[in-house]
Short mmCIF file of C-alpha atoms (C1' of nucleotides) in Angstrom, two decimals:
data_model
loop_
_atom_site.label_atom_id
_atom_site.label_comp_id
_atom_site.label_asym_id
_atom_site.label_seq_id
_atom_site.Cartn_x
_atom_site.Cartn_y
_atom_site.Cartn_z
CA UNK V 1 0.00 0.04 -0.09
CA UNK V 2 1.80 2.97 -1.30
CA UNK V 3 1.41 6.29 0.22
CA UNK V 4 1.54 8.92 -2.36
CA UNK V 5 2.58 12.70 -1.34
CA UNK V 6 -0.92 13.53 -2.56
CA UNK V 7 -2.57 10.96 -0.30
CA UNK V 8 -0.56 12.22 2.72
CA UNK V 9 -1.68 15.83 2.21
CA UNK V 10 -5.27 14.57 1.95
CA UNK V 11 -4.97 12.61 5.22
CA UNK V 12 -3.47 15.66 7.02
CA UNK V 13 -6.17 17.96 5.58
CA UNK V 14 -8.82 15.63 6.86
CA UNK V 15 -7.63 15.66 10.30
CA UNK V 16 -7.58 19.49 10.31
CA UNK V 17 -10.96 19.78 8.68
CA UNK V 18 -12.37 17.42 11.58
CA UNK V 19 -11.08 19.88 14.00
CA UNK V 20 -12.21 22.84 12.06
CA UNK V 21 -15.47 23.64 13.71
CA UNK V 22 -16.20 25.56 17.06
CA UNK V 23 -18.36 22.82 18.49
CA UNK V 24 -15.81 20.02 17.73
CA UNK V 25 -12.96 22.20 19.22
CA UNK V 26 -15.07 22.74 22.26
CA UNK V 27 -15.65 19.01 22.58
CA UNK V 28 -12.06 18.19 22.06
CA UNK V 29 -11.04 20.89 24.64
CA UNK V 30 -13.51 19.17 27.09
CA UNK V 31 -12.25 15.56 26.16
CA UNK V 32 -8.72 16.62 27.04
CA UNK V 33 -9.61 16.85 30.55
CA UNK V 34 -11.02 13.24 30.51
CA UNK V 35 -13.56 11.01 29.02
CA UNK V 36 -17.22 12.29 28.61
CA UNK V 37 -20.56 10.85 27.52
CA UNK V 38 -22.47 12.36 24.75
CA UNK V 39 -24.98 13.75 27.04
CA UNK V 40 -22.30 15.65 28.81
CA UNK V 41 -20.83 17.02 25.49
CA UNK V 42 -24.46 17.88 24.42
CA UNK V 43 -24.99 20.04 27.32
CA UNK V 44 -21.61 21.68 26.84
CA UNK V 45 -22.20 22.65 23.23
CA UNK V 46 -26.09 23.38 23.61
CA UNK V 47 -26.99 21.61 20.22
CA UNK V 48 -29.46 18.89 19.27
CA UNK V 49 -28.07 15.61 20.46
CA UNK V 50 -28.11 14.20 16.92
CA UNK V 51 -25.99 17.14 15.88
CA UNK V 52 -23.46 16.30 18.65
CA UNK V 53 -23.36 12.80 17.63
CA UNK V 54 -22.61 13.70 14.10
CA UNK V 55 -19.76 15.85 15.34
CA UNK V 56 -18.33 13.10 17.28
CA UNK V 57 -18.72 10.69 14.34
CA UNK V 58 -16.49 13.26 12.39
CA UNK V 59 -13.88 13.33 15.08
CA UNK V 60 -13.89 9.48 15.36
CA UNK V 61 -13.60 9.12 11.62
CA UNK V 62 -10.49 11.28 11.70
CA UNK V 63 -8.99 9.01 14.38
CA UNK V 64 -9.11 11.84 17.04
CA UNK V 65 -11.37 10.11 19.47
CA UNK V 66 -12.54 6.70 20.50
CA UNK V 67 -15.96 5.65 21.77
CA UNK V 68 -17.01 3.16 24.37
CA UNK V 69 -20.40 2.18 24.95
CA UNK V 70 -21.04 1.18 28.69
CA UNK V 71 -24.62 0.60 29.53
CA UNK V 72 -26.82 3.25 27.79
CA UNK V 73 -24.03 5.71 27.58
CA UNK V 74 -21.39 6.11 25.16
CA UNK V 75 -18.07 7.42 26.37
CA UNK V 76 -15.63 9.28 24.11
CA UNK V 77 -11.91 9.74 24.81
CA UNK V 78 -9.42 12.00 23.18
CA UNK V 79 -6.75 9.82 21.44
CA UNK V 80 -4.21 12.45 20.59
CA UNK V 81 -3.93 15.05 23.42
CA UNK V 82 -0.91 16.53 21.20
CA UNK V 83 -3.67 18.22 19.45
CA UNK V 84 -4.05 20.65 22.22
CA UNK V 85 -0.37 21.92 21.78
CA UNK V 86 -1.40 23.24 18.46
CA UNK V 87 -3.64 25.59 20.04
CA UNK V 88 -0.72 27.52 21.40
CA UNK V 89 0.40 28.22 17.97
CA UNK V 90 -3.11 29.05 16.73
CA UNK V 91 -3.41 31.57 19.67
CA UNK V 92 -0.13 33.18 18.26
CA UNK V 93 -1.53 33.39 14.88
CA UNK V 94 -4.61 35.03 16.13
CA UNK V 95 -2.74 37.67 18.16
CA UNK V 96 -0.45 38.55 15.45
CA UNK V 97 -3.35 38.76 13.09
CA UNK V 98 -5.33 40.80 15.45
CA UNK V 99 -2.67 43.32 15.79
CA UNK V 100 -2.04 43.53 12.06
CA UNK V 101 -5.68 43.95 11.41
CA UNK V 102 -5.83 46.72 14.07
CA UNK V 103 -2.58 48.36 12.54
CA UNK V 104 -4.18 48.43 9.12
CA UNK V 105 -7.42 50.06 10.58
CA UNK V 106 -9.35 47.00 9.69
CA UNK V 107 -8.75 47.57 5.95
CA UNK E 1 -13.67 44.51 22.82
CA UNK E 2 -14.59 41.62 24.74
CA UNK E 3 -13.78 38.21 23.44
CA UNK E 4 -16.32 35.57 24.32
CA UNK E 5 -15.48 31.97 24.55
CA UNK E 6 -17.58 31.29 21.53
CA UNK E 7 -15.79 33.89 19.51
CA UNK E 8 -12.41 32.40 20.59
CA UNK E 9 -13.49 29.10 19.37
CA UNK E 10 -14.54 30.41 16.00
CA UNK E 11 -11.31 32.02 15.51
CA UNK E 12 -9.50 28.98 16.34
CA UNK E 13 -11.87 26.91 14.04
CA UNK E 14 -11.23 29.49 11.16
CA UNK E 15 -7.32 28.96 11.40
CA UNK E 16 -7.84 25.26 11.18
CA UNK E 17 -10.39 25.52 8.28
CA UNK E 18 -7.80 27.64 6.32
CA UNK E 19 -5.16 24.85 6.73
CA UNK E 20 -7.54 22.01 6.10
CA UNK E 21 -7.15 21.67 2.27
CA UNK E 22 -4.36 19.52 0.57
CA UNK E 23 -3.24 22.25 -1.91
CA UNK E 24 -3.14 24.88 1.04
CA UNK E 25 -1.18 22.49 3.23
CA UNK E 26 1.26 21.82 0.15
CA UNK E 27 1.72 25.58 -0.18
CA UNK E 28 2.26 26.22 3.59
CA UNK E 29 4.77 23.29 3.51
CA UNK E 30 6.70 25.02 0.68
CA UNK E 31 6.28 28.46 2.35
CA UNK E 32 8.11 26.95 5.37
CA UNK E 33 11.07 26.78 3.36
CA UNK E 34 11.05 30.43 2.35
CA UNK E 35 8.91 33.02 0.42
CA UNK E 36 7.56 31.98 -3.00
CA UNK E 37 5.69 33.91 -5.80
CA UNK E 38 2.34 32.73 -6.86
CA UNK E 39 3.75 31.33 -9.92
CA UNK E 40 6.04 28.98 -7.95
CA UNK E 41 3.23 27.80 -5.91
CA UNK E 42 1.07 27.32 -9.02
CA UNK E 43 3.62 25.15 -10.48
CA UNK E 44 3.94 23.18 -7.32
CA UNK E 45 0.16 22.43 -7.08
CA UNK E 46 -0.55 22.28 -10.66
CA UNK E 47 -3.95 24.01 -10.49
CA UNK E 48 -5.31 27.19 -12.36
CA UNK E 49 -3.72 30.22 -11.20
CA UNK E 50 -6.88 31.72 -10.11
CA UNK E 51 -7.47 28.70 -7.94
CA UNK E 52 -4.08 29.14 -6.36
CA UNK E 53 -4.63 32.79 -5.86
CA UNK E 54 -7.80 32.04 -3.78
CA UNK E 55 -6.28 29.50 -1.95
CA UNK E 56 -3.60 32.17 -0.84
CA UNK E 57 -6.33 34.65 -0.09
CA UNK E 58 -7.83 32.07 2.36
CA UNK E 59 -4.47 31.62 4.08
CA UNK E 60 -4.06 35.40 4.29
CA UNK E 61 -7.33 36.10 5.51
CA UNK E 62 -6.60 33.64 8.34
CA UNK E 63 -3.50 35.40 9.09
CA UNK E 64 -1.20 32.59 8.35
CA UNK E 65 0.79 34.26 5.32
CA UNK E 66 1.63 37.72 4.20
CA UNK E 67 1.95 38.96 0.65
CA UNK E 68 4.46 41.32 -0.94
CA UNK E 69 4.22 42.82 -4.35
CA UNK E 70 7.42 43.34 -6.18
CA UNK E 71 7.25 44.28 -9.73
CA UNK E 72 4.89 42.02 -11.61
CA UNK E 73 5.26 39.24 -8.98
CA UNK E 74 3.45 38.65 -5.67
CA UNK E 75 5.67 36.89 -3.02
CA UNK E 76 3.99 35.14 0.08
CA UNK E 77 5.56 34.41 3.33
CA UNK E 78 4.52 32.05 6.12
CA UNK E 79 3.91 34.06 9.31
CA UNK E 80 3.51 31.38 11.71
CA UNK E 81 6.01 28.45 11.23
CA UNK E 82 4.84 26.95 14.35
CA UNK E 83 2.00 25.51 12.26
CA UNK E 84 4.51 23.06 11.04
CA UNK E 85 4.84 21.62 14.50
CA UNK E 86 1.36 20.58 14.32
CA UNK E 87 2.02 18.13 11.50
CA UNK E 88 4.09 16.07 13.83
CA UNK E 89 1.00 15.36 15.99
CA UNK E 90 -1.27 15.01 12.89
CA UNK E 91 1.19 12.28 11.56
CA UNK E 92 0.86 10.49 15.06
CA UNK E 93 -2.88 10.74 14.87
CA UNK E 94 -2.64 9.19 11.04
CA UNK E 95 -0.31 6.33 12.32
CA UNK E 96 -2.42 5.47 15.27
CA UNK E 97 -5.52 5.59 13.25
CA UNK E 98 -4.22 3.55 10.43
CA UNK E 99 -3.13 0.82 12.84
CA UNK E 100 -6.45 0.76 14.26
CA UNK E 101 -8.12 0.62 10.97
CA UNK E 102 -5.93 -2.19 9.92
CA UNK E 103 -6.35 -3.98 13.24
CA UNK E 104 -10.24 -3.79 12.97
CA UNK E 105 -9.93 -5.17 9.38
CA UNK E 106 -11.10 -1.80 7.90
CA UNK E 107 -14.49 -2.19 9.50
"C1'" DT T 1 -0.30 54.56 -25.44
"C1'" DA T 2 -0.30 49.66 -26.54
"C1'" DA T 3 0.97 45.23 -25.70
"C1'" DC T 4 2.32 41.83 -22.41
"C1'" DT T 5 3.07 39.39 -17.92
"C1'" DG T 6 1.60 38.12 -13.13
"C1'" DC T 7 -1.94 37.93 -10.47
"C1'" DT T 8 -6.89 38.81 -8.50
"C1'" DT T 9 -11.78 38.93 -8.74
"C1'" DG T 10 -16.52 37.72 -10.45
"C1'" DG T 11 -19.48 34.18 -11.91
"C1'" DC T 12 -21.08 29.92 -12.19
"C1'" DA T 13 -21.95 24.61 -11.37
"C1'" DA T 14 -20.82 20.72 -8.57
"C1'" DT T 15 -20.04 19.05 -4.29
"C1'" DA T 16 -19.61 19.14 0.80
"C1'" DT T 17 -21.08 20.48 5.39
"C1'" DA T 18 -24.23 21.82 9.24
"C1'" DG T 19 -28.21 21.26 11.96
"C1'" DC T 20 -32.72 20.37 12.70
"C1'" DC T 21 -36.49 16.73 12.99
"C1'" DA T 22 -38.13 12.19 12.87
"C1'" DA T 23 -37.20 7.40 12.73
"C1'" DA T 24 -34.30 3.56 14.11
"C1'" DT T 25 -31.44 1.15 17.28
"C1'" DA T 26 -29.42 -0.81 21.57
"C1'" DG T 27 -29.42 -1.55 26.68
"C1'" DC T 28 -32.06 -1.58 30.96
"C1'" DG T 29 -35.72 -2.41 34.37
"C1'" DC T 30 -40.13 -4.29 34.79
"C1'" DG Y 1 -42.59 -8.54 25.60
"C1'" DC Y 2 -43.14 -3.24 26.84
"C1'" DG Y 3 -41.73 1.12 28.06
"C1'" DC Y 4 -37.89 3.96 28.89
"C1'" DT Y 5 -33.41 6.21 28.14
"C1'" DA Y 6 -29.02 7.40 25.39
"C1'" DT Y 7 -27.43 7.33 21.15
"C1'" DT Y 8 -27.06 6.93 16.05
"C1'" DT Y 9 -28.94 7.33 11.27
"C1'" DG Y 10 -31.74 9.12 7.49
"C1'" DG Y 11 -33.62 12.79 5.25
"C1'" DC Y 12 -34.16 17.32 4.38
"C1'" DT Y 13 -32.94 22.37 3.43
"C1'" DA Y 14 -29.71 26.04 3.97
"C1'" DT Y 15 -25.33 27.54 3.57
"C1'" DA Y 16 -20.13 27.05 2.39
"C1'" DT Y 17 -16.35 25.47 -0.52
"C1'" DT Y 18 -13.97 24.12 -4.70
"C1'" DG Y 19 -12.21 24.88 -9.09
"C1'" DC Y 20 -12.75 26.31 -13.69
"C1'" DC Y 21 -13.37 30.11 -17.17
"C1'" DA Y 22 -13.56 34.95 -18.32
"C1'" DA Y 23 -12.83 39.34 -17.24
"C1'" DG Y 24 -10.46 42.96 -14.77
"C1'" DC Y 25 -6.27 45.29 -12.94
"C1'" DA Y 26 -1.47 46.78 -11.75
"C1'" DG Y 27 3.31 46.97 -13.19
"C1'" DT Y 28 6.74 46.54 -16.97
"C1'" DT Y 29 8.50 47.28 -21.53
"C1'" DA Y 30 8.35 49.25 -25.94
#
DNA sequence: TAACTGCTTGGCAATATAGCCAAATAGCGC
DNA sequence: GCGCTATTTGGCTATATTGCCAAGCAGTTA
C-alpha cells in the first residue's frame, strides 16, 4: 500500500478539517480533561443530540477520538492530546493577526 | 472589545479551516522553506492560477501568510512557522488511526 | 499609449457541510 | 414482551467550499 504525497496531504487535511469547527473544538477541549459521555458534551455545546453525535462521528472518523459504550451511555476519549499543543500556535496566529488588522485600521 | 469563549473557538476553527485543504497544506509546507511567488506555488500544486490565488487569499485572511508585491510578482511568506509543529502531531494521529483501522479489518 | 505578464476577482456549477426533525437502534428495568 | 433512556442514522434544506473560465487590474516594456 503505497502512500503518495498527495494522499498524505489529504489525510492531514482531513484531520484538520475534522477539528475545524467551533463545537468540535469545544468538545476536544473538554475531552482533553477526560472521557465524557455524549449527554455531557451535548449540554456543553448546547445543540441537538443528533448534531453532537454527528460531530463526534466526524472526530472519530478522523481518528481523533474513540468511543466506548457502557450501558446506555457512550463515552468518548481523546486519542491524541498533542492536538492541544497546536492551540498555542493558533493563539499566536490570532494575536499577530489581530494586531496586524488593528494596525491596518481594519482595512 | 470583549472576546467571548464562542468567538475564541470560532477564530481557532477558522485558522484550522484555512489549513484544511491539501493544496493549501502543500503551499504552507513550501512556504515554510522560504517566500515564494504565486507562479512558483502554482507550478507546485498544478492548479489554475486563479485557484491558487484564491487559496492564498484564504491563508492570508486567516493571518497565516503575508503577501508582498514586487514588480509583476507577488511573494507570499509564512507568518507562523509553528504551524509546522502540528504536523508531527497529525502524523501520530494518522499512524495510530491507520493501525487501528487495519487491526479492525477496515470495518 | 499599446501590448504583455503576473495576479486577482466575479460568476457559475458541482460538491460538501451543518443542523434540525423524525425514525431507528441498543441496553436496561419491569 | 413493553416502556424508557441514550445514542445513532436518514432525510431534508440552507449554506459554504471548490475549481474552472473569463474578465479586470497593476506593473513593465516598448
